[in-house]
mmCIF file of C-alpha atoms and ligand atoms in Angstrom:
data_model
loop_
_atom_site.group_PDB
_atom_site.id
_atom_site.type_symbol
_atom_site.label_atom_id
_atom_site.label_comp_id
_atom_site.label_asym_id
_atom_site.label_seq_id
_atom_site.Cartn_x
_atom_site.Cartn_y
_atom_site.Cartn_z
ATOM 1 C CA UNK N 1 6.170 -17.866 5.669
ATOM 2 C CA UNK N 2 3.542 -18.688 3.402
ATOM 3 C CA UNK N 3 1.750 -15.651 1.241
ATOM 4 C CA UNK N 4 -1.529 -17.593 3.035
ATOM 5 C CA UNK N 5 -0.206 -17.450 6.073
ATOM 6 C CA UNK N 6 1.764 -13.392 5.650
ATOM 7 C CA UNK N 7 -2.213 -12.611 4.812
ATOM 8 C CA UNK N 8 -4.289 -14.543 7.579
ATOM 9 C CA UNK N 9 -1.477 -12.678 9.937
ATOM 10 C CA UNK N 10 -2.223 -9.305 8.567
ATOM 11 C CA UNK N 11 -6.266 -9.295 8.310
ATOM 12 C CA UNK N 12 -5.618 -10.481 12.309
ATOM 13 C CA UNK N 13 -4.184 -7.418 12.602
ATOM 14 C CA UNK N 14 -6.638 -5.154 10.408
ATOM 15 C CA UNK N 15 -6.849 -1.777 11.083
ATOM 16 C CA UNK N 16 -3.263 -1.929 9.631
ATOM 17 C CA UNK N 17 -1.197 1.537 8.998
ATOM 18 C CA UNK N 18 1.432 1.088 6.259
ATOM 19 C CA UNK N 19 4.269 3.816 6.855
ATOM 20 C CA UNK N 20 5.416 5.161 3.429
ATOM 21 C CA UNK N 21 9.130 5.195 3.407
ATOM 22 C CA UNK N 22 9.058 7.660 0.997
ATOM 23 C CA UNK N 23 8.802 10.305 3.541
ATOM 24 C CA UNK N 24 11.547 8.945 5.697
ATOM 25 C CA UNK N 25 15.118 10.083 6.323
ATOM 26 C CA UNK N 26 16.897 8.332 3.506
ATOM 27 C CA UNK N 27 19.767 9.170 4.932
ATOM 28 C CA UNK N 28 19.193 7.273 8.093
ATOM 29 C CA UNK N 29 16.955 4.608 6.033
ATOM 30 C CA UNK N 30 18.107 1.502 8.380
ATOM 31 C CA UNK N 31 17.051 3.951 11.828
ATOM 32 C CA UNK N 32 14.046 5.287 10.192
ATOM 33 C CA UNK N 33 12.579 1.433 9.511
ATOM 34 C CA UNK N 34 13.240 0.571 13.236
ATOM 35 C CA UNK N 35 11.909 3.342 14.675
ATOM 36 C CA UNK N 36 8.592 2.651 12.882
ATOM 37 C CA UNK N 37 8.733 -1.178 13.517
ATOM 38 C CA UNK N 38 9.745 -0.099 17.511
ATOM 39 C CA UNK N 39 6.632 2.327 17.233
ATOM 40 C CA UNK N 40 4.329 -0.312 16.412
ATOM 41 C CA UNK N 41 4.310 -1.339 12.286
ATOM 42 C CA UNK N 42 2.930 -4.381 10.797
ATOM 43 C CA UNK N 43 3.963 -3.362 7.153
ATOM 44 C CA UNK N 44 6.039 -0.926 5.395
ATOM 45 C CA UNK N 45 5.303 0.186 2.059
ATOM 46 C CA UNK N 46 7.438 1.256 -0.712
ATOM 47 C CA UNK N 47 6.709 3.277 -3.674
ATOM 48 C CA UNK N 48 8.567 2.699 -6.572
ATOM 49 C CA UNK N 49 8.739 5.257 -8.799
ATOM 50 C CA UNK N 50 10.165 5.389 -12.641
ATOM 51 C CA UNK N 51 9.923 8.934 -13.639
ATOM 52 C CA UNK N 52 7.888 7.488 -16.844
ATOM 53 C CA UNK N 53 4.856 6.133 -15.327
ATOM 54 C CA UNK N 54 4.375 9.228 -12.778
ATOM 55 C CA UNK N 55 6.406 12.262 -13.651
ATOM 56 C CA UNK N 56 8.857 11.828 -10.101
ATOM 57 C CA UNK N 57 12.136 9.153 -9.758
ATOM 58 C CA UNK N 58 11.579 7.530 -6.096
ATOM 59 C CA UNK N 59 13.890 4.590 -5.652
ATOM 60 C CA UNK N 60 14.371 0.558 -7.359
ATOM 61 C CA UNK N 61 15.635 -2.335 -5.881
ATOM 62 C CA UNK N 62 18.927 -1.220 -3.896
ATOM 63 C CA UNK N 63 16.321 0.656 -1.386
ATOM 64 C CA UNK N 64 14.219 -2.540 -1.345
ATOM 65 C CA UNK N 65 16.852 -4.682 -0.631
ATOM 66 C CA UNK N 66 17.910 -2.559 1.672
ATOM 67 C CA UNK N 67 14.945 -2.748 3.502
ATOM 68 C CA UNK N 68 15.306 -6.385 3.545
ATOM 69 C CA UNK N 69 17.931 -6.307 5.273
ATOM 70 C CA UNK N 70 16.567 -3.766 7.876
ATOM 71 C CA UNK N 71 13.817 -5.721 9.305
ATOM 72 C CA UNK N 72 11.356 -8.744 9.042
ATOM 73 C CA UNK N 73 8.508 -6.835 8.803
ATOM 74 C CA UNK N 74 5.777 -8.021 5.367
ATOM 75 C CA UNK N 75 7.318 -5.229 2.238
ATOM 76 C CA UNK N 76 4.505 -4.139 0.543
ATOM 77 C CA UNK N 77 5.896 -2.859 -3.116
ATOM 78 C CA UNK N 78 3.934 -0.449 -4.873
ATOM 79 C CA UNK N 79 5.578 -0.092 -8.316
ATOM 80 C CA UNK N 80 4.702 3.248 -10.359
ATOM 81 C CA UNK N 81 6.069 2.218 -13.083
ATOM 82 C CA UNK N 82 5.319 1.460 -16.908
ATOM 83 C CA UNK N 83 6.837 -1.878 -17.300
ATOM 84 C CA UNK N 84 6.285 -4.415 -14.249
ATOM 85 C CA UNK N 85 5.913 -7.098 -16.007
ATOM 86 C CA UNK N 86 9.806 -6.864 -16.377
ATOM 87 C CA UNK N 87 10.433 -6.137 -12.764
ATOM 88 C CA UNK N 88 8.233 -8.393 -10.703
ATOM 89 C CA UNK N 89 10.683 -11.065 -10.236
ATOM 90 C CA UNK N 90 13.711 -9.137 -9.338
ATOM 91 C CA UNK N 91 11.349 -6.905 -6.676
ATOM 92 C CA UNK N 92 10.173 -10.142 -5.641
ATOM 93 C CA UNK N 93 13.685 -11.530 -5.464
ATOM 94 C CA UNK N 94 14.912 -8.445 -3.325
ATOM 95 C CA UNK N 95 12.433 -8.871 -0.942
ATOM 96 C CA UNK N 96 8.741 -7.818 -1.528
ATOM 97 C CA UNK N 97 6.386 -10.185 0.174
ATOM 98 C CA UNK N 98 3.247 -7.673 -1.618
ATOM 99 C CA UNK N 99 3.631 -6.752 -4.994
ATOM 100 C CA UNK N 100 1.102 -4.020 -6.314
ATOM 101 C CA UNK N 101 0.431 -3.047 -10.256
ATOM 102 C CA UNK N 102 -0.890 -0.337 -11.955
ATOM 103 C CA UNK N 103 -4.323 -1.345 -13.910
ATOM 104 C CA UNK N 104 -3.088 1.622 -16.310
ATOM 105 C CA UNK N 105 0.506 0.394 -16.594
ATOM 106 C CA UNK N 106 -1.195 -3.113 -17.172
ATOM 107 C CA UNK N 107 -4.846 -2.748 -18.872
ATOM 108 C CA UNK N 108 -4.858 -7.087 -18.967
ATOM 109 C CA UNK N 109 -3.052 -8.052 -15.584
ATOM 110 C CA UNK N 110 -4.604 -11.314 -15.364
ATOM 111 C CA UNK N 111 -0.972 -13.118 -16.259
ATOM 112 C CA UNK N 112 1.133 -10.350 -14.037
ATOM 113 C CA UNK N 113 -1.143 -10.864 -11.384
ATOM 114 C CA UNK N 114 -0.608 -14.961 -11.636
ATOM 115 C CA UNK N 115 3.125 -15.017 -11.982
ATOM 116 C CA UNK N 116 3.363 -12.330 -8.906
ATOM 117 C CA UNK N 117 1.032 -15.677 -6.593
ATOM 118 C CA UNK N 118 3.327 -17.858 -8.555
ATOM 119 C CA UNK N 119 6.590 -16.000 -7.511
ATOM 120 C CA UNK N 120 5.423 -16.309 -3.294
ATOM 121 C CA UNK N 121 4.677 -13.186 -3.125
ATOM 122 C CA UNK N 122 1.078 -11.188 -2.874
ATOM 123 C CA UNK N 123 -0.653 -9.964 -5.693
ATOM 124 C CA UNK N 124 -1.777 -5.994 -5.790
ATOM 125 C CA UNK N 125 -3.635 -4.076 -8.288
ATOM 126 C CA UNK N 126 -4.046 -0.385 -7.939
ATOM 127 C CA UNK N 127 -6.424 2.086 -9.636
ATOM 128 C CA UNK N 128 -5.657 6.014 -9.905
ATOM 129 C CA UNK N 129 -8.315 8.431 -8.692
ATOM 130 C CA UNK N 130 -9.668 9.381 -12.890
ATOM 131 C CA UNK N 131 -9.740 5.667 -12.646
ATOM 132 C CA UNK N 132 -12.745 3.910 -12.389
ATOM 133 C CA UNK N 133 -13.384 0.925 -10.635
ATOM 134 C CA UNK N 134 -14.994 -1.220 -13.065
ATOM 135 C CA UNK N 135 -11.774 -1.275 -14.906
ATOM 136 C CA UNK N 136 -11.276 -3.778 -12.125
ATOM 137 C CA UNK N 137 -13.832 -6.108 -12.168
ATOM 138 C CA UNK N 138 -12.339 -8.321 -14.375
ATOM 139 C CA UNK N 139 -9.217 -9.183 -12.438
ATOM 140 C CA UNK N 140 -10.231 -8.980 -8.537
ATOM 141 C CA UNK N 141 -10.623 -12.772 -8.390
ATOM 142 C CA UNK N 142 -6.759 -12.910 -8.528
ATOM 143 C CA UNK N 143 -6.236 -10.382 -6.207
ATOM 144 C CA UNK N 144 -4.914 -10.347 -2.391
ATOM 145 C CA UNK N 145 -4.988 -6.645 -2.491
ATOM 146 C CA UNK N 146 -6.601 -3.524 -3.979
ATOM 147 C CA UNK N 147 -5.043 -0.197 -3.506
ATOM 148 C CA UNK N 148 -7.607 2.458 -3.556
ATOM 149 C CA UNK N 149 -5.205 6.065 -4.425
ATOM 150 C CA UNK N 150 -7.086 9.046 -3.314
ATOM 151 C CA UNK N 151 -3.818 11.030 -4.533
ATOM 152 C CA UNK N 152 -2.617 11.164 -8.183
ATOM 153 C CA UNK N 153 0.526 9.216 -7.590
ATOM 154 C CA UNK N 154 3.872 10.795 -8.125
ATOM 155 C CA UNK N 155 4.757 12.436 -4.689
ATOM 156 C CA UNK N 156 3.600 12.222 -1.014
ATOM 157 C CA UNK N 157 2.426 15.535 0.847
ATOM 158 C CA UNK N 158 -0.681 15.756 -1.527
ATOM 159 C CA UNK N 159 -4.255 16.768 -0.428
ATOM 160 C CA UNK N 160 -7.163 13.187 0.019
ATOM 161 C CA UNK N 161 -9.334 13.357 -2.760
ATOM 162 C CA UNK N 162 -12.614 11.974 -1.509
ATOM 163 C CA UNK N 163 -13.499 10.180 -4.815
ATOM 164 C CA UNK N 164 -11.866 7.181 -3.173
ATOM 165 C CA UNK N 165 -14.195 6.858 -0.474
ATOM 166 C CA UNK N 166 -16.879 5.487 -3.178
ATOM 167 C CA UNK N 167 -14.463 3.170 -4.782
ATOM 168 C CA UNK N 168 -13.458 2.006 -1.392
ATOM 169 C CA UNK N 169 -17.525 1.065 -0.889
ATOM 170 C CA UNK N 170 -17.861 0.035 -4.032
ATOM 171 C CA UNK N 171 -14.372 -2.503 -3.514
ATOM 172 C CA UNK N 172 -15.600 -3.433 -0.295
ATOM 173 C CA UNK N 173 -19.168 -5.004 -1.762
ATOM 174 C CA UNK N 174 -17.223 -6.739 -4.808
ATOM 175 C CA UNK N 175 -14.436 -8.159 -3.306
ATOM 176 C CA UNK N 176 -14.498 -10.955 0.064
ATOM 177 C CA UNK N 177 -12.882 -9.791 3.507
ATOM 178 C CA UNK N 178 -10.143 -12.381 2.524
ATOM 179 C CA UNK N 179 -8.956 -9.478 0.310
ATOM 180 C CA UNK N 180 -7.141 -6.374 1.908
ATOM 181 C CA UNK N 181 -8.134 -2.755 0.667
ATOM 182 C CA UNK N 182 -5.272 -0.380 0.865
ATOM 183 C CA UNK N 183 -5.766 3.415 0.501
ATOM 184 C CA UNK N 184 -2.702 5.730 0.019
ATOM 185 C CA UNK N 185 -2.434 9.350 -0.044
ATOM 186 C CA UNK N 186 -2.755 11.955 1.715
ATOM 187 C CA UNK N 187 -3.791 9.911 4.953
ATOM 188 C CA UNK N 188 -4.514 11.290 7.783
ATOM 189 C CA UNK N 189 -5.912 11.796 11.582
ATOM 190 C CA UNK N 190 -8.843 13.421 10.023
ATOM 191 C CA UNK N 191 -9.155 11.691 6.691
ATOM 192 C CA UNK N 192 -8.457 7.897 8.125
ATOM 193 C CA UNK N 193 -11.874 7.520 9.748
ATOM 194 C CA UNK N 194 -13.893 8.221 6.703
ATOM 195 C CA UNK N 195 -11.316 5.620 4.997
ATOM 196 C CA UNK N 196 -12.091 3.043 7.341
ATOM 197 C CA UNK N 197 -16.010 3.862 7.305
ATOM 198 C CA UNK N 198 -15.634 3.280 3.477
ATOM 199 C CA UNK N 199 -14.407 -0.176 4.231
ATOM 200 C CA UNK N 200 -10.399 -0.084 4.186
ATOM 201 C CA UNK N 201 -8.427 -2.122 6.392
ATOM 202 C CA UNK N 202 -4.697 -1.327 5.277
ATOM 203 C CA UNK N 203 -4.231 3.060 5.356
ATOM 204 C CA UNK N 204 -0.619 4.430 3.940
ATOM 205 C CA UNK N 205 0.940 7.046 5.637
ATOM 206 C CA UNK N 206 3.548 8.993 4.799
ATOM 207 C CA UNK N 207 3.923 12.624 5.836
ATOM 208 C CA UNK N 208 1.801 12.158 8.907
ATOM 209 C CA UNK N 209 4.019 10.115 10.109
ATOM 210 C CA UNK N 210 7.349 10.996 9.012
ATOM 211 C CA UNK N 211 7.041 14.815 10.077
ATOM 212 C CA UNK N 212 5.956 14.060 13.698
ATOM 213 C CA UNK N 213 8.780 13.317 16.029
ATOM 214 C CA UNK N 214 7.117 10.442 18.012
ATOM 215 C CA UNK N 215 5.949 7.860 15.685
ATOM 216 C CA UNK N 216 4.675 6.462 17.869
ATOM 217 C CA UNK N 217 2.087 8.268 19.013
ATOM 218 C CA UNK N 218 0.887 9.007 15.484
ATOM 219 C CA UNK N 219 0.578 4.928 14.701
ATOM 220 C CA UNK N 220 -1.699 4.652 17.989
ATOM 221 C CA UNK N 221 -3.673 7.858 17.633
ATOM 222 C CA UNK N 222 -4.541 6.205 13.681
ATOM 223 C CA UNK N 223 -5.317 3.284 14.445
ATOM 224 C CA UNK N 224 -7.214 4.059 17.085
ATOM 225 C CA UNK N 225 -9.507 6.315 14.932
ATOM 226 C CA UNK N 226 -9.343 3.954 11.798
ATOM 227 C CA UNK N 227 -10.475 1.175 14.659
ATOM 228 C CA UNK N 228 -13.272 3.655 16.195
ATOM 229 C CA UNK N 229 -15.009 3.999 12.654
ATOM 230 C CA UNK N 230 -14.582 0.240 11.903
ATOM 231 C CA UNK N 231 -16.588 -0.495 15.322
ATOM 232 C CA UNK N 232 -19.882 2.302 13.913
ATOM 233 C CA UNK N 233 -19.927 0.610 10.764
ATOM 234 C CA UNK N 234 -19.753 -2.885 11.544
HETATM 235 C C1 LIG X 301 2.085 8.559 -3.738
HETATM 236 C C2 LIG X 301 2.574 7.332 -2.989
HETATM 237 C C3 LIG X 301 2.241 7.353 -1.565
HETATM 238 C C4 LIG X 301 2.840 8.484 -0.800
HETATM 239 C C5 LIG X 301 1.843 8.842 0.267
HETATM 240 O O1 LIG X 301 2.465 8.466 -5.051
HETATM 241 O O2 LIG X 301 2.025 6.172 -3.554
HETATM 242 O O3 LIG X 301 2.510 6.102 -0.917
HETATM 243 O O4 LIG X 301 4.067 8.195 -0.216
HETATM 244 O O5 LIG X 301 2.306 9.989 0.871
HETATM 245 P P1 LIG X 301 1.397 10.890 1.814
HETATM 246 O O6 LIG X 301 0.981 10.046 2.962
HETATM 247 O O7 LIG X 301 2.350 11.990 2.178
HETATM 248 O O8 LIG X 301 0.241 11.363 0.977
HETATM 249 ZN ZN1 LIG X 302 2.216 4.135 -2.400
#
């Protein structure tokens, strides 16, 4: 499939909940990713973490691979790391259909961001919460994605901080509704509606999901309230 046609297929699918692997029971990693895709999930995300870039060592390539393997499902990469640049192909060649950069790991991402379109997959750029938005501006034409974090990235289980509700506005007026807005951290059934009343259509979610038994459940009850504030603001 096409990057055109992995992203037409998503924004069809819009409100979109990403489950965050790094929640899930690595020890069952293969069970864990069908049980969400069985539950209902579009996308999985994975955070890639290099103990440099944010103080915490997630996983690399092996997992994502891995994952691969496990399911058909679009892999949308979030790397945490200092160096993409160096990376990009070899996440791209072990399976990440998304690919999503730092603006602080990368302060000129104009090339990254081509050579991740160029390598088939889709280009991300993220922005931490001290972060502002306008350190964007220059680079959102290359974009297919922009991750708002409302979470200081590092570790899951952290508390929303509502700062990214403006940048999600303020993302939502400067970019077109061919480009997907992704928040991550600390998602949830009560912070999810004021996400998607901000304008996000892609929500990451990992220890809401992960520490409920029926997952279910949890992906309907989300999307259903990420879908009920879509439908008052629109
Ligand atoms: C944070 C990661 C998130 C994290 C979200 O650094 O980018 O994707 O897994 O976890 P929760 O949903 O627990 O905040
Ligand atoms: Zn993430």
């Amino acid at each position: 499939m096409s990057t055109a046609e992995l992203l037409t297929d998503l924004h069809a699918e819009v409100p979109l909940i990403g489950p965050s692997l790094l929640a899930c029971d690595f020890g069952n990693l293969q069970r864990e990713i069908g049980r969400v895709e069985e539950a209902g999930a579009r996308i999985i995300h994975l955070d890639v973490m290099d103990g440099h870039f944010v103080p915490n060592i997630s996983f690399g390539l092996p997992i994502v691979a891995a994952a691969r393997r496990a399911t058909d499902l679009p892999l949308d990469v979030h790397l945490m790391i200092s160096d993409p640049a160096r990376y990009v192909r070899p996440f791209r060649e072990a399976g990440a259909d998304l690919l999503t950069i730092h603006i602080e790991a990368v302060p000129q991402p104009r090339p990254l961001l081509e050579e991740i379109r160029s390598l088939g997959a889709a280009a991300g750029i993220t922005l931490n919460p001290p972060t502002p938005v306008s350190a964007l501006e220059d680079c959102l034409d290359l974009c297919d994605l922009v991750l708002v974090m409302s979470v200081m990235p590092g570790f899951g289980g952290q508390e929303f901080d509502p700062v990214a509700l403006e940048k999600l506005r303020r993302l939502r007026e400067l970019v077109g509704a061919d480009v997907l807005l992704s928040v991550d951290g600390g998602i949830n059934s009560k912070t999810i509606q004021l996400c998607s009343a901000a304008g996000a259509d892609l929500f990451v979610a990992g220890t809401a999901l992960f520490s409920q038994d029926d997952y279910g459940r949890v992906l309907r009850e989300m999307t259903g309230l990420a879908r009920s504030r879509k439908d008052v603001r629109t």
